[in-house]
Amino acid sequence: MFNTLHMRSASDLTARARIRDAALTRFGSEGISGTSVRAVAADAGVSPALVVHHFGSKEGLRQACDDYVLDSIRSGDEAATEALGEVLSAATPVRRYLARALLDDTEAAGALFAEIVERTQVWLADGEAEGWVRPTSDSRARAVTYVSWLLAPLVLGDHVGRLLGGDPAETATAVRGARAGLEMLTGGLFADDRWLSAFTEIDRTTRP
Amino acid sequence: MFNTLHMRSASDLTARARIRDAALTRFGSEGISGTSVRAVAADAGVSPALVVHHFGSKEGLRQACDDYVLDSIRSGDEAATEALGEVLSAATPVRRYLARALLDDTEAAGALFAEIVERTQVWLADGEAEGWVRPTSDSRARAVTYVSWLLAPLVLGDHVGRLLGGDPAETATAVRGARAGLEMLTGGLFADDRWLSAFTEIDRTTRP
DNA sequence: CAGAGTATTGAACATCTGTTCAGCCCTGTC
DNA sequence: GACAGGGCTGAACAGATGTTCAATACTCTG
């Protein structure tokens, strides 16, 4: 047997890492409660007992996945927006896991969402000051909505991919969607105020 | 005991309906594989055996939920967009279930997504012809992206709600996000072409 | 080489899972 | 009043699940 302790921290092919990767993939595609410890162990070529030896419990394994994904996103230290863009076009298992975590409303996922929103709000405020972002009546709501729009293709990746071209997770497909989004955000989608004013009208009559 | 066969189809409080409602809620909040037949039965005040008696199996129950949710959305026959808007501000269990179904990539959910995109594309094309929607270079991608933006707050409802105001699923909260979205779509978010052209640049240099 | 410590395993556990089945209760029909 | 039929149940089963535990293999330190 090669691959001893010497190369461990470098190559990241320890049993521990293999288990984490297998869990990431399976948790992402089958869901957390839909994944058995035995299945993860089998994928990693390892006994179920080793999984709990390394991570304490299934819950511990899930948290290890959370930490790994979040760190790999945060590692792109700059604007979280760009780092997120990389993840979006990068490894699909991480994407799927992140989507699942956001839907399951993990504590870690919630913190990440809040963090991204925070940074985005600052980024948009800067842009507003510098004149390349339009002013708004509710900068908080705009940041939240903008971030959820960014995240949407991530969460709905399968459906979007299927309708936009054969291969989901294909770069070209993601690019097509991203361009369409940028067009809407730059030029606007609606040419006049009909929907916005209609909305304002409804809102005013509904509100006390 | 009242509530016999006579009023069944009208009042919809049969054990069968109670089971379906309980399943809808639990499936939505805990996930499908995270929900046990026994838990659904307990919520409905019914024995586990009755669940399988009515729906054949757990899978049958899930399909019944699919059908129910999809029908309740499609029932708003007009533009699916508006019907979806109602659902978004309406019963939360249905929202959560729909989000879960979209992420789990159910066959039914995929069909629904495709259907909404189709109708939206037509709707946008009409608007383009009538002049209140701006032209685009890729009408398909725009429709897909637009729909995923519509669906985003639905899927990420918990996080959006938490950051936008105390009560998630509160109407006021949803309204705040919707207004911010409409502002971006009407006036545009970015005041100049810097991001769009930067994107085009990257796309051209990346592509062969 | 002896010993400490970690990685790793097979077998076993209690519990929970979806599902089956024989039978009860209730209502409407002849 | 006997009969049929469907809603409904309790108990049971086989299998899967998360987790435990004692024991083995391995590597590093002295």
XYZ file of C-alpha atoms (C1' of nucleotides) in Angstrom:
476
model
C 0.000 0.000 0.000
C 1.233 3.451 -0.825
C -0.499 6.722 0.015
C 0.618 6.823 3.599
C 0.466 9.657 6.055
C 3.219 11.495 4.229
C 1.155 12.574 1.282
C -2.113 12.823 3.128
C -2.614 16.516 3.727
C -1.329 17.270 0.257
C -3.224 14.863 -1.954
C -6.480 14.960 -0.001
C -7.204 11.370 -0.827
C -7.525 10.188 2.749
C -10.389 7.921 3.580
C -11.802 10.835 5.517
C -11.797 13.051 2.437
C -13.174 10.270 0.254
C -16.046 9.788 2.674
C -16.758 13.518 2.730
C -16.766 13.703 -1.055
C -19.018 10.695 -1.386
C -21.392 12.171 1.176
C -21.402 15.507 -0.627
C -22.422 13.876 -3.872
C -25.039 11.583 -2.406
C -26.502 14.209 -0.070
C -26.802 16.525 -3.040
C -28.519 14.113 -5.363
C -30.621 11.983 -3.037
C -31.119 14.360 -0.157
C -29.753 13.952 3.322
C -32.399 11.717 4.826
C -32.545 9.864 1.524
C -28.920 8.889 1.877
C -27.825 6.054 4.149
C -24.508 5.931 5.925
C -23.998 2.552 4.323
C -24.372 3.988 0.839
C -21.813 6.703 1.544
C -19.437 4.130 2.974
C -19.843 1.907 -0.078
C -19.156 4.830 -2.429
C -16.000 5.646 -0.512
C -14.956 2.004 -0.452
C -15.074 1.910 3.307
C -16.995 0.302 6.131
C -19.970 2.098 7.695
C -18.224 1.998 11.032
C -15.378 4.108 9.716
C -17.775 6.852 8.736
C -19.029 7.273 12.262
C -15.488 6.854 13.575
C -14.369 9.902 11.608
C -17.444 12.091 11.878
C -19.130 10.934 15.053
C -22.530 10.527 13.479
C -24.471 11.118 10.295
C -25.277 14.595 11.536
C -21.570 15.202 12.074
C -20.929 14.148 8.512
C -23.538 16.590 7.285
C -21.936 19.430 9.211
C -18.549 18.509 7.803
C -20.081 18.831 4.330
C -21.567 22.194 5.269
C -18.234 23.478 6.471
C -16.418 22.206 3.420
C -18.821 23.744 0.924
C -19.080 27.049 2.721
C -15.358 27.366 3.126
C -14.771 26.581 -0.508
C -17.179 29.365 -1.404
C -15.837 31.867 1.087
C -12.277 31.111 0.017
C -12.867 33.387 -2.967
C -12.319 36.208 -0.557
C -13.388 39.078 -2.810
C -16.973 39.893 -3.518
C -18.881 36.746 -2.674
C -20.813 37.323 -5.850
C -17.890 36.418 -8.055
C -16.848 33.477 -5.921
C -20.364 32.235 -6.204
C -20.168 32.577 -9.958
C -17.195 30.259 -9.995
C -18.956 27.693 -7.902
C -21.967 27.933 -10.157
C -19.974 27.011 -13.213
C -17.748 24.625 -11.292
C -18.179 21.285 -9.604
C -21.763 20.130 -9.806
C -21.826 18.027 -6.646
C -21.118 21.154 -4.623
C -23.864 23.020 -6.464
C -26.425 20.372 -5.766
C -25.415 20.100 -2.146
C -25.626 23.838 -1.679
C -29.064 23.937 -3.244
C -30.208 21.155 -0.965
C -28.759 22.895 2.081
C -30.496 26.149 1.183
C -33.820 24.383 0.844
C -33.364 22.349 4.010
C -32.696 25.654 5.739
C -29.532 24.538 7.451
C -28.149 26.949 9.974
C -24.953 27.208 7.969
C -26.817 27.788 4.721
C -28.863 30.544 6.314
C -25.719 32.230 7.543
C -24.180 32.003 4.089
C -27.256 33.500 2.467
C -27.282 36.388 4.924
C -23.597 36.940 4.352
C -23.923 37.080 0.584
C -26.840 39.472 0.861
C -24.841 41.705 3.156
C -21.907 41.915 0.768
C -24.177 42.377 -2.209
C -26.003 45.235 -0.541
C -22.716 47.016 0.066
C -21.630 46.313 -3.489
C -24.858 47.738 -4.886
C -24.631 50.781 -2.623
C -21.130 51.428 -3.931
C -22.387 51.134 -7.465
C -25.197 53.531 -6.673
C -22.729 56.056 -5.329
C -20.551 55.675 -8.390
C -23.505 55.975 -10.697
C -23.550 52.611 -12.430
C -26.390 51.233 -10.320
C -29.817 52.824 -10.414
C -31.277 54.173 -7.172
C -33.949 52.221 -5.354
C -36.643 52.800 -2.778
C -35.671 49.733 -0.731
C -32.026 48.777 -0.965
C -32.393 45.860 1.425
C -35.195 44.233 -0.500
C -33.315 44.806 -3.724
C -30.211 43.075 -2.428
C -32.208 40.117 -1.130
C -34.123 39.762 -4.368
C -30.990 40.129 -6.456
C -29.222 37.397 -4.519
C -32.169 35.043 -4.754
C -32.159 35.638 -8.509
C -28.497 34.753 -8.616
C -29.183 31.602 -6.693
C -32.240 30.599 -8.684
C -30.495 28.832 -11.571
C -28.372 27.045 -9.000
C -31.366 25.628 -7.206
C -33.400 25.013 -10.330
C -30.378 23.916 -12.328
C -31.883 20.703 -13.601
C -34.957 22.301 -15.067
C -33.160 25.297 -16.473
C -30.517 23.110 -18.058
C -33.038 20.769 -19.581
C -34.926 23.589 -21.263
C -31.897 25.557 -22.350
C -29.936 22.838 -24.038
C -29.080 19.189 -23.778
C -26.377 19.142 -21.206
C -27.257 20.679 -17.870
C -24.249 21.926 -15.911
C -22.667 22.492 -19.285
C -20.896 25.819 -19.284
C -22.525 26.974 -22.507
C -25.954 26.432 -21.013
C -25.200 28.443 -17.899
C -23.762 31.199 -20.058
C -26.940 31.396 -22.136
C -29.014 31.909 -19.025
C -26.581 34.369 -17.516
C -26.543 36.517 -20.646
C -30.342 36.628 -20.741
C -30.334 37.680 -17.106
C -27.778 40.409 -17.656
C -29.798 41.760 -20.557
C -32.839 42.083 -18.344
C -30.877 43.720 -15.576
C -29.131 46.164 -17.879
C -31.762 47.335 -20.278
C -34.720 46.325 -18.193
C -37.349 43.853 -19.276
C -40.460 45.996 -19.387
C -40.435 49.048 -21.606
C -42.950 51.011 -19.595
C -44.303 51.315 -16.048
C -47.518 49.362 -16.560
C -46.701 46.491 -14.203
C -44.923 48.561 -11.618
C -47.723 51.068 -11.385
C -50.321 48.317 -11.456
C -48.504 46.729 -8.568
C -48.341 50.011 -6.673
C -52.050 50.440 -7.220
C -52.878 46.992 -5.866
C -50.559 47.500 -2.957
C -52.154 50.789 -1.976
C -55.733 49.532 -2.183
C -54.850 46.393 -0.228
C -52.964 48.122 2.512
C -55.020 49.754 5.299
C -70.826 10.364 13.276
C -71.808 12.778 10.546
C -69.846 13.577 7.421
C -70.890 10.468 5.530
C -70.580 9.694 1.875
C -73.099 12.367 0.979
C -70.999 15.414 1.740
C -67.673 13.872 0.921
C -66.806 15.315 -2.465
C -68.097 18.686 -1.348
C -66.505 19.207 2.064
C -63.191 17.521 1.288
C -62.665 16.497 4.869
C -62.519 12.799 4.199
C -59.783 10.800 5.825
C -58.287 10.524 2.346
C -58.084 14.304 2.013
C -56.768 14.684 5.549
C -54.021 12.195 4.781
C -53.135 14.021 1.572
C -52.980 17.376 3.362
C -50.856 15.966 6.157
C -48.508 14.406 3.605
C -48.282 17.670 1.690
C -47.209 19.546 4.779
C -44.772 16.957 6.037
C -43.277 16.236 2.625
C -42.766 19.949 2.187
C -41.074 20.603 5.478
C -39.160 17.387 6.136
C -38.668 16.119 2.622
C -40.184 13.011 1.151
C -37.693 10.431 2.328
C -37.505 12.293 5.620
C -41.197 11.696 6.210
C -42.509 8.362 7.439
C -45.880 6.965 6.580
C -46.487 6.639 10.287
C -45.909 10.343 10.851
C -48.361 11.272 8.105
C -50.895 8.858 9.533
C -50.490 10.312 13.021
C -50.946 13.873 11.718
C -54.112 12.828 9.971
C -55.342 10.986 13.053
C -55.381 7.719 11.200
C -53.651 4.357 11.164
C -50.668 3.758 8.887
C -52.555 0.952 7.219
C -55.235 3.334 6.027
C -52.666 5.411 4.206
C -51.568 2.524 2.068
C -55.185 1.408 1.735
C -56.063 4.700 0.067
C -52.903 5.408 -1.884
C -51.399 1.989 -2.478
C -47.966 2.949 -1.268
C -45.875 5.870 -0.118
C -44.964 6.549 -3.718
C -48.652 6.606 -4.587
C -49.186 9.161 -1.859
C -46.425 11.325 -3.274
C -47.965 11.219 -6.727
C -51.334 12.146 -5.273
C -49.650 15.199 -3.729
C -48.052 16.049 -7.056
C -51.363 15.852 -8.843
C -53.110 17.916 -6.204
C -50.549 20.717 -6.195
C -50.204 20.865 -9.947
C -53.922 20.874 -10.500
C -54.412 23.619 -7.953
C -51.861 25.694 -9.831
C -53.151 24.913 -13.281
C -56.701 25.622 -12.173
C -55.957 29.312 -12.600
C -56.405 28.693 -16.295
C -55.180 32.048 -17.535
C -51.550 32.969 -17.694
C -49.799 30.528 -15.408
C -47.779 33.456 -14.189
C -50.680 35.007 -12.358
C -51.883 31.695 -10.994
C -48.413 31.139 -9.691
C -48.491 34.528 -8.055
C -51.557 33.487 -6.123
C -49.957 30.294 -4.981
C -46.885 32.205 -3.913
C -48.844 34.426 -1.603
C -51.224 31.644 -0.617
C -50.964 28.460 1.382
C -47.415 27.876 2.529
C -47.568 24.078 2.678
C -48.205 24.010 -1.038
C -45.301 26.389 -1.622
C -42.886 24.290 0.326
C -44.037 21.114 -1.324
C -43.657 22.650 -4.756
C -40.178 23.852 -3.955
C -39.214 20.409 -2.737
C -40.689 18.776 -5.832
C -38.776 21.157 -8.095
C -35.520 20.361 -6.345
C -36.169 16.623 -6.272
C -36.742 16.905 -10.001
C -40.001 15.032 -9.987
C -41.358 14.193 -13.416
C -44.487 16.175 -12.652
C -42.503 19.167 -11.417
C -40.370 19.155 -14.547
C -43.475 19.132 -16.706
C -44.918 22.029 -14.743
C -41.748 24.057 -15.089
C -41.651 23.462 -18.841
C -45.299 24.396 -19.098
C -44.855 27.669 -17.235
C -41.841 28.555 -19.362
C -43.811 27.850 -22.512
C -46.685 30.115 -21.514
C -44.297 32.799 -20.293
C -42.403 32.780 -23.562
C -45.629 33.323 -25.465
C -46.653 36.053 -23.034
C -43.321 37.838 -23.464
C -43.488 37.492 -27.237
C -46.929 39.098 -27.191
C -45.572 41.908 -25.066
C -42.697 42.357 -27.455
C -45.076 42.627 -30.387
C -47.194 45.151 -28.510
C -44.174 47.126 -27.505
C -44.214 46.861 -23.718
C -41.497 44.221 -23.583
C -38.013 44.966 -24.809
C -36.573 42.841 -27.615
C -34.037 40.145 -26.834
C -31.383 38.125 -28.591
C -32.552 34.834 -27.081
C -36.216 34.698 -26.224
C -36.037 31.128 -24.957
C -33.249 31.809 -22.506
C -35.023 34.935 -21.359
C -38.236 33.055 -20.639
C -36.399 30.336 -18.739
C -34.441 32.840 -16.701
C -37.490 34.957 -15.995
C -39.438 31.959 -14.729
C -36.578 30.811 -12.520
C -36.475 34.326 -11.084
C -40.176 34.120 -10.362
C -39.674 30.804 -8.651
C -36.602 31.857 -6.688
C -38.344 33.493 -3.724
C -40.624 30.481 -3.595
C -37.758 28.061 -3.249
C -35.677 30.312 -1.035
C -38.691 31.596 0.841
C -37.291 30.928 4.283
C -34.104 32.876 3.768
C -35.742 35.719 1.900
C -38.418 36.042 4.522
C -35.975 36.009 7.384
C -33.943 38.829 5.913
C -36.842 40.914 4.711
C -38.886 41.031 7.857
C -39.886 38.999 10.832
C -42.674 36.897 9.484
C -41.810 34.810 6.469
C -44.791 33.903 4.287
C -46.262 37.140 5.531
C -47.891 38.946 2.637
C -46.133 42.210 3.354
C -42.770 40.507 3.127
C -43.523 38.920 -0.233
C -44.767 42.271 -1.487
C -41.555 43.986 -0.517
C -39.515 41.520 -2.524
C -41.902 41.616 -5.452
C -41.732 45.398 -5.660
C -37.949 45.351 -5.626
C -37.996 42.783 -8.400
C -40.400 44.805 -10.498
C -38.259 47.892 -10.100
C -35.249 46.035 -11.449
C -37.221 44.602 -14.328
C -38.792 47.916 -15.253
C -36.034 50.471 -14.944
C -33.177 48.028 -15.103
C -30.653 47.564 -12.353
C -27.457 48.613 -14.041
C -27.277 52.093 -15.481
C -24.728 51.272 -18.143
C -23.467 48.345 -20.210
C -20.329 47.628 -18.207
C -21.333 44.181 -16.997
C -23.086 43.102 -20.148
C -20.158 44.081 -22.341
C -17.681 42.590 -19.893
C -19.648 39.394 -20.079
C -19.698 39.475 -23.863
C -15.956 39.991 -23.854
C -15.330 36.996 -21.608
C -17.714 34.882 -23.593
C -15.951 35.700 -26.879
C -12.448 35.047 -25.607
C -13.525 31.808 -23.938
C -15.395 30.432 -26.897
C -13.321 28.830 -29.715
C 12.097 -4.488 18.854
C 8.341 -2.894 22.235
C 4.699 0.129 22.777
C 1.421 3.814 21.830
C -1.883 5.478 18.923
C -4.678 5.665 15.006
C -7.127 3.662 11.010
C -10.137 0.176 9.949
C -13.216 -3.659 10.189
C -17.120 -7.438 10.996
C -20.671 -8.526 13.682
C -24.226 -7.272 16.436
C -27.760 -3.999 18.524
C -32.137 -1.673 18.873
C -35.071 0.980 16.326
C -37.588 2.546 12.485
C -39.021 1.704 7.860
C -42.853 0.383 4.207
C -46.067 -3.009 3.680
C -49.317 -7.110 4.526
C -53.251 -9.393 6.402
C -57.106 -10.916 8.878
C -60.790 -8.923 10.827
C -63.919 -5.169 12.870
C -67.360 -1.485 12.264
C -70.480 1.062 9.764
C -73.705 2.140 6.021
C -76.825 1.122 2.268
C -79.439 -2.772 -0.444
C -82.341 -6.693 -1.087
C -82.876 -9.072 9.242
C -79.196 -11.042 6.204
C -75.844 -9.625 2.978
C -72.368 -7.159 0.685
C -68.808 -3.675 0.536
C -65.808 -0.304 1.730
C -63.600 2.560 5.442
C -60.639 1.445 9.012
C -57.596 -0.887 12.506
C -53.996 -3.678 15.423
C -50.584 -6.719 15.096
C -47.086 -8.532 12.683
C -43.108 -9.051 9.262
C -38.962 -8.498 6.672
C -35.741 -5.352 5.617
C -33.070 -1.036 6.195
C -31.293 2.325 9.284
C -27.883 4.718 12.663
C -24.839 3.363 15.985
C -21.849 0.463 19.247
C -18.052 -2.506 20.430
C -14.346 -5.536 20.626
C -10.697 -6.807 17.829
C -7.293 -6.426 13.960
C -3.875 -3.975 10.930
C -1.009 -0.353 10.385
C 2.426 3.439 11.276
C 5.192 6.222 14.056
C 8.009 7.061 18.415
C 11.155 5.592 21.833
